mmCIF file of C-alpha atoms in Angstrom:
data_model
loop_
_atom_site.group_PDB
_atom_site.id
_atom_site.type_symbol
_atom_site.label_atom_id
_atom_site.label_comp_id
_atom_site.label_asym_id
_atom_site.label_seq_id
_atom_site.Cartn_x
_atom_site.Cartn_y
_atom_site.Cartn_z
ATOM 1 C CA UNK E 518 78.018 258.313 120.269
ATOM 2 C CA UNK E 519 78.905 258.583 123.997
ATOM 3 C CA UNK E 520 78.076 262.255 124.026
ATOM 4 C CA UNK E 521 74.729 261.718 122.296
ATOM 5 C CA UNK E 522 73.892 258.940 124.693
ATOM 6 C CA UNK E 523 74.714 261.201 127.569
ATOM 7 C CA UNK E 524 72.343 263.833 126.141
ATOM 8 C CA UNK E 525 69.547 261.322 125.820
ATOM 9 C CA UNK E 526 69.946 260.035 129.357
ATOM 10 C CA UNK E 527 70.382 263.663 130.539
ATOM 11 C CA UNK E 528 66.997 264.648 129.175
ATOM 12 C CA UNK E 529 65.513 261.439 130.459
ATOM 13 C CA UNK E 530 66.634 262.068 134.000
ATOM 14 C CA UNK E 531 65.554 265.677 133.766
ATOM 15 C CA UNK E 532 62.093 264.488 132.716
ATOM 16 C CA UNK E 533 61.988 261.947 135.579
ATOM 17 C CA UNK E 534 63.120 264.584 138.064
ATOM 18 C CA UNK E 535 60.498 267.100 137.009
ATOM 19 C CA UNK E 536 57.746 264.470 137.011
ATOM 20 C CA UNK E 537 58.809 263.303 140.455
ATOM 21 C CA UNK E 538 59.345 266.729 142.029
ATOM 22 C CA UNK E 539 55.956 268.105 140.937
ATOM 23 C CA UNK E 540 54.118 264.737 141.107
ATOM 24 C CA UNK E 541 52.813 265.333 137.574
ATOM 25 C CA UNK E 542 50.362 262.880 135.829
ATOM 26 C CA UNK E 543 52.878 262.573 132.966
ATOM 27 C CA UNK E 544 55.663 259.974 132.747
ATOM 28 C CA UNK E 545 59.247 261.271 133.059
ATOM 29 C CA UNK E 546 60.341 259.859 129.733
ATOM 30 C CA UNK E 547 57.532 261.660 127.968
ATOM 31 C CA UNK E 548 58.552 264.932 129.586
ATOM 32 C CA UNK E 549 62.136 264.084 128.504
ATOM 33 C CA UNK E 550 60.877 263.759 124.922
ATOM 34 C CA UNK E 551 59.169 267.131 125.125
ATOM 35 C CA UNK E 552 62.295 268.771 126.648
ATOM 36 C CA UNK E 553 64.638 267.440 124.042
ATOM 37 C CA UNK E 554 62.271 268.634 121.225
ATOM 38 C CA UNK E 555 62.124 272.091 122.755
ATOM 39 C CA UNK E 556 65.911 272.179 123.220
ATOM 40 C CA UNK E 557 66.418 271.260 119.596
ATOM 41 C CA UNK E 558 63.823 273.788 118.446
ATOM 42 C CA UNK E 559 65.469 276.628 120.504
ATOM 43 C CA UNK E 560 68.876 275.472 119.169
ATOM 44 C CA UNK E 561 70.131 274.923 122.710
ATOM 45 C CA UNK E 562 71.553 271.647 121.378
ATOM 46 C CA UNK E 563 72.221 270.637 117.781
ATOM 47 C CA UNK E 564 70.779 267.684 115.999
ATOM 48 C CA UNK E 565 74.196 266.121 115.371
ATOM 49 C CA UNK E 566 74.886 266.121 119.108
ATOM 50 C CA UNK E 567 71.954 263.676 119.784
ATOM 51 C CA UNK E 568 71.379 261.960 116.433
ATOM 52 C CA UNK E 569 73.808 259.028 116.703
ATOM 53 C CA UNK E 570 72.215 257.575 119.866
ATOM 54 C CA UNK E 571 68.709 258.502 119.013
ATOM 55 C CA UNK E 572 68.875 256.830 115.552
ATOM 56 C CA UNK E 573 70.124 253.568 117.125
ATOM 57 C CA UNK E 574 67.431 253.643 119.789
ATOM 58 C CA UNK E 575 64.656 254.267 117.231
ATOM 59 C CA UNK E 576 66.088 251.557 115.010
ATOM 60 C CA UNK E 577 65.805 248.930 117.759
ATOM 61 C CA UNK E 578 62.755 250.378 119.490
ATOM 62 C CA UNK E 579 60.591 247.418 118.637
ATOM 63 C CA UNK E 580 62.931 244.984 120.434
ATOM 64 C CA UNK E 581 62.542 246.921 123.664
ATOM 65 C CA UNK E 582 58.864 246.250 123.992
ATOM 66 C CA UNK E 583 58.979 242.520 123.229
ATOM 67 C CA UNK E 584 59.100 241.618 126.996
ATOM 68 C CA UNK E 585 55.888 243.545 127.519
ATOM 69 C CA UNK E 586 54.265 241.616 124.690
ATOM 70 C CA UNK E 587 55.444 238.342 126.236
ATOM 71 C CA UNK E 588 53.794 239.533 129.458
ATOM 72 C CA UNK E 589 50.486 239.042 127.698
ATOM 73 C CA UNK E 590 50.734 235.324 128.622
ATOM 74 C CA UNK E 591 50.004 236.164 132.214
ATOM 75 C CA UNK E 592 46.714 237.781 131.137
ATOM 76 C CA UNK E 593 45.480 235.124 128.728
ATOM 77 C CA UNK E 594 42.321 234.420 130.737
ATOM 78 C CA UNK E 595 41.259 238.021 130.866
ATOM 79 C CA UNK E 596 41.756 238.460 127.149
ATOM 80 C CA UNK E 597 40.052 235.168 126.341
ATOM 81 C CA UNK E 598 36.999 236.197 128.381
ATOM 82 C CA UNK E 599 36.611 239.629 126.833
ATOM 83 C CA UNK E 600 38.073 239.148 123.392
ATOM 84 C CA UNK E 601 34.849 240.154 121.601
ATOM 85 C CA UNK E 602 34.287 243.573 123.255
ATOM 86 C CA UNK E 603 38.033 244.249 122.889
ATOM 87 C CA UNK E 604 38.093 243.416 119.187
ATOM 88 C CA UNK E 605 34.927 245.328 118.391
ATOM 89 C CA UNK E 606 35.930 248.392 120.396
ATOM 90 C CA UNK E 607 39.465 248.468 119.033
ATOM 91 C CA UNK E 608 38.443 248.059 115.365
ATOM 92 C CA UNK E 609 35.637 250.638 115.374
ATOM 93 C CA UNK E 610 37.671 253.127 117.398
ATOM 94 C CA UNK E 611 40.557 252.781 114.938
ATOM 95 C CA UNK E 612 38.295 253.317 111.920
ATOM 96 C CA UNK E 613 36.796 256.375 113.539
ATOM 97 C CA UNK E 614 40.230 257.776 114.430
ATOM 98 C CA UNK E 615 41.447 257.265 110.882
ATOM 99 C CA UNK E 616 38.379 258.936 109.394
ATOM 100 C CA UNK E 617 38.104 261.953 111.724
ATOM 101 C CA UNK E 618 41.827 262.724 111.304
ATOM 102 C CA UNK E 619 41.751 262.362 107.537
ATOM 103 C CA UNK E 620 38.445 264.186 106.834
ATOM 104 C CA UNK E 621 39.659 267.387 108.559
ATOM 105 C CA UNK E 622 42.703 267.576 106.299
ATOM 106 C CA UNK E 623 40.707 266.475 103.224
ATOM 107 C CA UNK E 624 37.969 269.073 103.713
ATOM 108 C CA UNK E 625 40.474 271.888 104.276
ATOM 109 C CA UNK E 626 42.143 271.008 100.998
ATOM 110 C CA UNK E 627 45.479 270.010 102.521
ATOM 111 C CA UNK O 1113 67.602 222.941 138.771
ATOM 112 C CA UNK O 1114 66.958 224.226 135.296
ATOM 113 C CA UNK O 1115 64.737 226.943 136.764
ATOM 114 C CA UNK O 1116 67.780 228.527 138.404
ATOM 115 C CA UNK O 1117 69.519 228.683 135.021
ATOM 116 C CA UNK O 1118 66.558 230.417 133.382
ATOM 117 C CA UNK O 1119 66.571 232.994 136.162
ATOM 118 C CA UNK O 1120 69.973 234.250 134.911
ATOM 119 C CA UNK O 1121 69.323 237.631 133.233
ATOM 120 C CA UNK O 1122 71.250 236.450 130.174
ATOM 121 C CA UNK O 1123 68.504 233.899 129.452
ATOM 122 C CA UNK O 1124 65.724 236.522 129.007
ATOM 123 C CA UNK O 1125 68.071 238.822 127.056
ATOM 124 C CA UNK O 1126 69.336 236.063 124.767
ATOM 125 C CA UNK O 1127 65.947 234.546 123.972
ATOM 126 C CA UNK O 1128 64.521 237.971 123.186
ATOM 127 C CA UNK O 1129 67.305 238.830 120.784
ATOM 128 C CA UNK O 1130 67.346 235.476 119.032
ATOM 129 C CA UNK O 1131 63.579 235.401 118.735
ATOM 130 C CA UNK O 1132 63.519 238.811 117.105
ATOM 131 C CA UNK O 1133 66.494 237.924 114.868
ATOM 132 C CA UNK O 1134 64.815 234.805 113.600
ATOM 133 C CA UNK O 1135 61.503 236.602 113.117
ATOM 134 C CA UNK O 1136 63.184 239.246 110.960
ATOM 135 C CA UNK O 1137 64.709 236.464 108.836
ATOM 136 C CA UNK O 1138 61.322 234.838 108.444
ATOM 137 C CA UNK O 1139 59.762 238.131 107.322
ATOM 138 C CA UNK O 1140 62.525 238.661 104.726
ATOM 139 C CA UNK O 1141 61.856 235.177 103.361
ATOM 140 C CA UNK O 1142 58.099 235.525 103.154
ATOM 141 C CA UNK O 1143 56.965 239.111 103.007
ATOM 142 C CA UNK O 1144 53.548 238.548 104.513
ATOM 143 C CA UNK O 1145 51.905 241.084 106.805
ATOM 144 C CA UNK O 1146 50.989 238.767 109.664
ATOM 145 C CA UNK O 1147 54.641 237.816 109.829
ATOM 146 C CA UNK O 1148 55.223 241.105 111.659
ATOM 147 C CA UNK O 1149 58.578 240.438 113.310
ATOM 148 C CA UNK O 1150 57.565 241.671 116.830
ATOM 149 C CA UNK O 1151 54.391 239.652 116.729
ATOM 150 C CA UNK O 1152 56.285 236.528 115.686
ATOM 151 C CA UNK O 1153 59.032 237.086 118.267
ATOM 152 C CA UNK O 1154 56.436 237.516 121.063
ATOM 153 C CA UNK O 1155 54.481 234.440 119.973
ATOM 154 C CA UNK O 1156 57.724 232.452 119.677
ATOM 155 C CA UNK O 1157 58.908 233.321 123.156
ATOM 156 C CA UNK O 1158 55.532 232.682 124.749
ATOM 157 C CA UNK O 1159 55.486 229.276 123.032
ATOM 158 C CA UNK O 1160 59.002 228.466 124.269
ATOM 159 C CA UNK O 1161 58.197 229.511 127.858
ATOM 160 C CA UNK O 1162 54.976 227.436 127.891
ATOM 161 C CA UNK O 1163 56.649 224.298 126.470
ATOM 162 C CA UNK O 1164 59.489 224.456 128.975
ATOM 163 C CA UNK O 1165 57.187 225.595 131.796
ATOM 164 C CA UNK O 1166 59.040 228.802 132.518
ATOM 165 C CA UNK O 1167 57.212 231.532 134.345
ATOM 166 C CA UNK O 1168 56.961 234.992 132.740
ATOM 167 C CA UNK O 1169 58.596 236.394 135.964
ATOM 168 C CA UNK O 1170 61.585 234.119 135.387
ATOM 169 C CA UNK O 1171 61.938 235.237 131.766
ATOM 170 C CA UNK O 1172 61.459 238.869 132.721
ATOM 171 C CA UNK O 1173 64.510 238.795 135.058
ATOM 172 C CA UNK O 1174 66.407 239.225 131.779
ATOM 173 C CA UNK O 1175 63.519 240.821 129.871
ATOM 174 C CA UNK O 1176 63.684 243.873 132.119
ATOM 175 C CA UNK O 1177 67.181 244.662 130.881
ATOM 176 C CA UNK O 1178 65.689 244.882 127.377
ATOM 177 C CA UNK O 1179 62.582 246.880 128.280
ATOM 178 C CA UNK O 1180 64.694 249.325 130.328
ATOM 179 C CA UNK O 1181 65.687 250.920 126.979
ATOM 180 C CA UNK O 1182 62.100 252.019 126.367
ATOM 181 C CA UNK O 1183 62.792 255.021 128.596
ATOM 182 C CA UNK O 1184 65.625 256.528 126.519
ATOM 183 C CA UNK O 1185 63.788 255.437 123.291
ATOM 184 C CA UNK O 1186 60.860 257.692 124.138
ATOM 185 C CA UNK O 1187 63.292 260.568 124.522
ATOM 186 C CA UNK O 1188 64.772 259.620 121.156
ATOM 187 C CA UNK O 1189 61.317 259.891 119.661
ATOM 188 C CA UNK O 1190 61.500 263.646 120.552
ATOM 189 C CA UNK O 1191 64.585 263.857 118.288
ATOM 190 C CA UNK O 1192 62.785 261.903 115.517
ATOM 191 C CA UNK O 1193 59.814 264.297 115.872
ATOM 192 C CA UNK O 1194 62.121 267.310 115.555
ATOM 193 C CA UNK O 1195 63.739 265.932 112.380
ATOM 194 C CA UNK O 1196 60.367 265.251 110.702
ATOM 195 C CA UNK O 1197 59.075 268.637 111.879
ATOM 196 C CA UNK O 1198 61.993 270.411 110.142
ATOM 197 C CA UNK O 1199 61.283 268.534 106.899
ATOM 198 C CA UNK O 1200 57.770 270.078 106.733
ATOM 199 C CA UNK O 1201 57.950 273.843 106.332
ATOM 200 C CA UNK O 1202 54.287 274.409 105.599
ATOM 201 C CA UNK O 1203 51.741 275.774 108.007
ATOM 202 C CA UNK O 1204 51.006 273.007 110.438
ATOM 203 C CA UNK O 1205 47.950 274.492 112.188
ATOM 204 C CA UNK O 1206 45.346 272.346 110.451
ATOM 205 C CA UNK O 1207 47.636 269.309 110.719
ATOM 206 C CA UNK O 1208 47.882 269.769 114.482
ATOM 207 C CA UNK O 1209 44.088 270.314 114.688
ATOM 208 C CA UNK O 1210 43.513 267.080 112.796
ATOM 209 C CA UNK O 1211 45.837 265.070 115.041
ATOM 210 C CA UNK O 1212 44.341 266.509 118.211
ATOM 211 C CA UNK O 1213 40.823 265.715 116.962
ATOM 212 C CA UNK O 1214 41.946 262.150 115.941
ATOM 213 C CA UNK O 1215 43.750 261.595 119.201
ATOM 214 C CA UNK O 1216 40.778 262.630 121.346
ATOM 215 C CA UNK O 1217 38.485 260.576 119.105
ATOM 216 C CA UNK O 1218 40.742 257.549 119.606
ATOM 217 C CA UNK O 1219 40.647 257.744 123.379
ATOM 218 C CA UNK O 1220 36.984 258.590 123.798
ATOM 219 C CA UNK O 1221 35.615 256.121 121.204
ATOM 220 C CA UNK O 1222 37.529 253.084 122.503
ATOM 221 C CA UNK O 1223 36.536 253.990 126.088
ATOM 222 C CA UNK O 1224 32.941 254.480 125.051
ATOM 223 C CA UNK O 1225 32.691 251.259 123.091
ATOM 224 C CA UNK O 1226 34.237 249.258 125.893
ATOM 225 C CA UNK O 1227 31.850 250.796 128.417
ATOM 226 C CA UNK O 1228 28.877 250.043 126.177
ATOM 227 C CA UNK O 1229 30.046 246.455 125.749
ATOM 228 C CA UNK O 1230 30.495 246.108 129.512
ATOM 229 C CA UNK O 1231 34.144 245.315 129.527
ATOM 230 C CA UNK O 1232 35.794 245.562 132.981
ATOM 231 C CA UNK O 1233 37.321 248.925 133.963
ATOM 232 C CA UNK O 1234 40.876 247.560 133.970
ATOM 233 C CA UNK O 1235 40.602 246.774 130.283
ATOM 234 C CA UNK O 1236 39.336 250.180 129.559
ATOM 235 C CA UNK O 1237 42.232 251.664 131.495
ATOM 236 C CA UNK O 1238 44.655 249.411 129.503
ATOM 237 C CA UNK O 1239 43.248 250.295 126.068
ATOM 238 C CA UNK O 1240 42.595 254.049 126.314
ATOM 239 C CA UNK O 1241 45.976 254.799 124.697
ATOM 240 C CA UNK O 1242 45.669 252.020 122.051
ATOM 241 C CA UNK O 1243 46.373 254.345 119.096
ATOM 242 C CA UNK O 1244 49.804 255.674 120.108
ATOM 243 C CA UNK O 1245 53.269 254.181 119.843
ATOM 244 C CA UNK O 1246 53.885 251.265 122.201
ATOM 245 C CA UNK O 1247 56.501 252.783 124.569
ATOM 246 C CA UNK O 1248 54.283 255.843 125.189
ATOM 247 C CA UNK O 1249 51.076 253.703 125.466
ATOM 248 C CA UNK O 1250 52.777 251.593 128.086
ATOM 249 C CA UNK O 1251 53.615 254.658 130.180
ATOM 250 C CA UNK O 1252 50.086 256.028 129.906
ATOM 251 C CA UNK O 1253 48.583 252.716 131.001
ATOM 252 C CA UNK O 1254 50.945 252.515 133.977
ATOM 253 C CA UNK O 1255 49.749 255.921 135.056
ATOM 254 C CA UNK O 1256 46.129 254.909 134.632
ATOM 255 C CA UNK O 1257 46.619 251.757 136.695
ATOM 256 C CA UNK O 1258 45.858 249.493 133.695
ATOM 257 C CA UNK O 1259 47.859 246.415 132.657
ATOM 258 C CA UNK O 1260 50.829 247.512 130.479
ATOM 259 C CA UNK O 1261 51.274 243.996 129.008
ATOM 260 C CA UNK O 1262 47.705 244.085 127.609
ATOM 261 C CA UNK O 1263 48.404 247.521 126.185
ATOM 262 C CA UNK O 1264 51.537 246.325 124.403
ATOM 263 C CA UNK O 1265 49.758 243.398 122.774
ATOM 264 C CA UNK O 1266 46.719 245.405 121.673
ATOM 265 C CA UNK O 1267 48.736 248.348 120.400
ATOM 266 C CA UNK O 1268 50.741 246.107 118.145
ATOM 267 C CA UNK O 1269 47.452 244.590 116.857
ATOM 268 C CA UNK O 1270 46.070 248.073 116.173
ATOM 269 C CA UNK O 1271 49.214 248.866 114.217
ATOM 270 C CA UNK O 1272 48.813 245.746 112.106
ATOM 271 C CA UNK O 1273 45.160 246.521 111.490
ATOM 272 C CA UNK O 1274 46.015 250.061 110.376
ATOM 273 C CA UNK O 1275 48.866 248.846 108.246
ATOM 274 C CA UNK O 1276 46.637 246.245 106.524
ATOM 275 C CA UNK O 1277 43.351 248.081 106.082
ATOM 276 C CA UNK O 1278 44.061 251.789 106.790
ATOM 277 C CA UNK O 1279 44.671 252.970 103.245
ATOM 278 C CA UNK O 1280 41.766 250.857 101.937
ATOM 279 C CA UNK O 1281 39.362 252.304 104.517
ATOM 280 C CA UNK O 1282 40.451 255.818 103.812
ATOM 281 C CA UNK O 1283 40.141 255.515 100.053
ATOM 282 C CA UNK O 1284 36.677 253.903 100.405
ATOM 283 C CA UNK O 1285 35.700 256.941 102.491
ATOM 284 C CA UNK O 1286 36.611 259.230 99.696
ATOM 285 C CA UNK O 1287 39.953 260.483 101.113
ATOM 286 C CA UNK O 1288 42.345 261.461 98.357
ATOM 287 C CA UNK O 1289 44.854 263.833 99.914
ATOM 288 C CA UNK O 1290 48.294 262.343 100.527
ATOM 289 C CA UNK O 1291 48.747 264.388 103.655
ATOM 290 C CA UNK O 1292 45.364 263.272 105.012
ATOM 291 C CA UNK O 1293 46.165 259.590 104.432
ATOM 292 C CA UNK O 1294 49.619 259.858 106.069
ATOM 293 C CA UNK O 1295 48.435 261.841 109.026
ATOM 294 C CA UNK O 1296 45.519 259.465 109.656
ATOM 295 C CA UNK O 1297 47.736 256.394 109.539
ATOM 296 C CA UNK O 1298 50.223 257.859 111.991
ATOM 297 C CA UNK O 1299 47.534 259.110 114.328
ATOM 298 C CA UNK O 1300 45.524 255.895 114.410
ATOM 299 C CA UNK O 1301 48.229 253.216 113.884
ATOM 300 C CA UNK O 1302 51.493 254.699 115.119
ATOM 301 C CA UNK O 1303 54.830 253.172 113.858
ATOM 302 C CA UNK O 1304 53.409 250.130 112.167
ATOM 303 C CA UNK O 1305 50.890 252.379 110.307
ATOM 304 C CA UNK O 1306 53.752 254.708 109.432
ATOM 305 C CA UNK O 1307 55.641 251.895 107.808
ATOM 306 C CA UNK O 1308 52.633 251.454 105.477
ATOM 307 C CA UNK O 1309 52.446 255.199 104.891
ATOM 308 C CA UNK O 1310 56.043 255.180 103.643
ATOM 309 C CA UNK O 1311 55.087 252.400 101.269
ATOM 310 C CA UNK O 1312 52.320 254.699 99.909
ATOM 311 C CA UNK O 1313 54.813 257.529 99.379
ATOM 312 C CA UNK O 1314 57.338 259.908 100.909
ATOM 313 C CA UNK O 1315 54.828 262.647 101.793
ATOM 314 C CA UNK O 1316 52.501 260.152 103.475
ATOM 315 C CA UNK O 1317 55.370 258.691 105.411
ATOM 316 C CA UNK O 1318 56.716 261.989 106.729
ATOM 317 C CA UNK O 1319 53.256 263.186 107.848
ATOM 318 C CA UNK O 1320 52.542 259.810 109.422
ATOM 319 C CA UNK O 1321 55.781 259.882 111.432
ATOM 320 C CA UNK O 1322 54.988 263.431 112.600
ATOM 321 C CA UNK O 1323 51.416 262.465 113.467
ATOM 322 C CA UNK O 1324 52.586 259.423 115.399
ATOM 323 C CA UNK O 1325 54.845 261.530 117.626
ATOM 324 C CA UNK O 1326 52.346 264.327 118.057
ATOM 325 C CA UNK O 1327 49.532 261.995 118.952
ATOM 326 C CA UNK O 1328 51.832 260.302 121.466
ATOM 327 C CA UNK O 1329 52.358 263.576 123.225
ATOM 328 C CA UNK O 1330 48.728 264.637 123.005
ATOM 329 C CA UNK O 1331 47.336 261.362 124.243
ATOM 330 C CA UNK O 1332 49.880 261.314 127.092
ATOM 331 C CA UNK O 1333 48.856 264.742 128.222
ATOM 332 C CA UNK O 1334 45.110 264.413 127.942
ATOM 333 C CA UNK O 1335 44.241 260.776 128.654
ATOM 334 C CA UNK O 1336 44.477 260.867 132.483
ATOM 335 C CA UNK O 1337 42.030 263.782 132.527
ATOM 336 C CA UNK O 1338 39.707 262.411 129.838
ATOM 337 C CA UNK O 1339 39.449 259.063 131.542
ATOM 338 C CA UNK O 1340 38.796 260.419 135.002
ATOM 339 C CA UNK O 1341 36.130 262.685 133.515
ATOM 340 C CA UNK O 1342 34.636 259.763 131.664
ATOM 341 C CA UNK O 1343 34.475 257.518 134.705
ATOM 342 C CA UNK O 1344 32.998 260.342 136.747
ATOM 343 C CA UNK O 1345 30.187 260.885 134.248
ATOM 344 C CA UNK O 1346 29.305 257.309 133.550
#
């Protein structure tokens, strides 16, 4: 567990470092996610080295963004004022995203 | 007096944990979609803070200890992606093409609709990444100078919408392929959509999980450029 946690944080800090050094328009943790995927793919690290910590983090992932959801209360007025455009845009965009993704795979017989 | 107590980090941490714990119990008792544990936990905490007149900032002294773990969790998604990727041995070219097309559609269409409906720019910046998993969407919004809290709320709502209506919409549009249904759910409705995909079947679930991760990466890489381009044209 400790070793796998060290790997996760190691890749996280590597991502943060690269993002900061090169002033990239990509967050460090997203780079860390890419790096760990590549490292696994190239067999630089093995799945069992990182799996214990990563499984636990994924399991409790939803708890970690609760504070952001609570932060919505600060922006009640903005949401209340524009709830209609937000709802319409989000629903139609989601339907379009579902359809475009699915139709490509459906038409190619996947 | 009491305010000082609420500013202890343990208050924010404790109320978050207990709210989620109770929300999960509630969901187990009545398995009803709108009883999404995260949604209930958030609503419960907001209600508590309003009743006891506690500021969000005060709560977030402890809340930040919880949300700190979003960083390593995003890295863990890379591991999850690898595992799912290894499960699928088939040619993934068309799958990748579909997710890229869906990801770009998601960003451009929500941006376009909000512009047409004259929503303020800060909302557009906050919702551009609405299809991807919450931790990644929050990072994208931060980079775009949007409001991450709005992103978190809407992304959860999008997930619930996809979970509730996704399979119905797809079947009504004549989609029959299991891979197509799974991939579409993961691309459009991230983890909450993926939960539904697993209910539809194993193949749907695996493809949905893969699509969720891949769309997270794609959207993170392209959204800053797409949005700047968009705002420059319009």
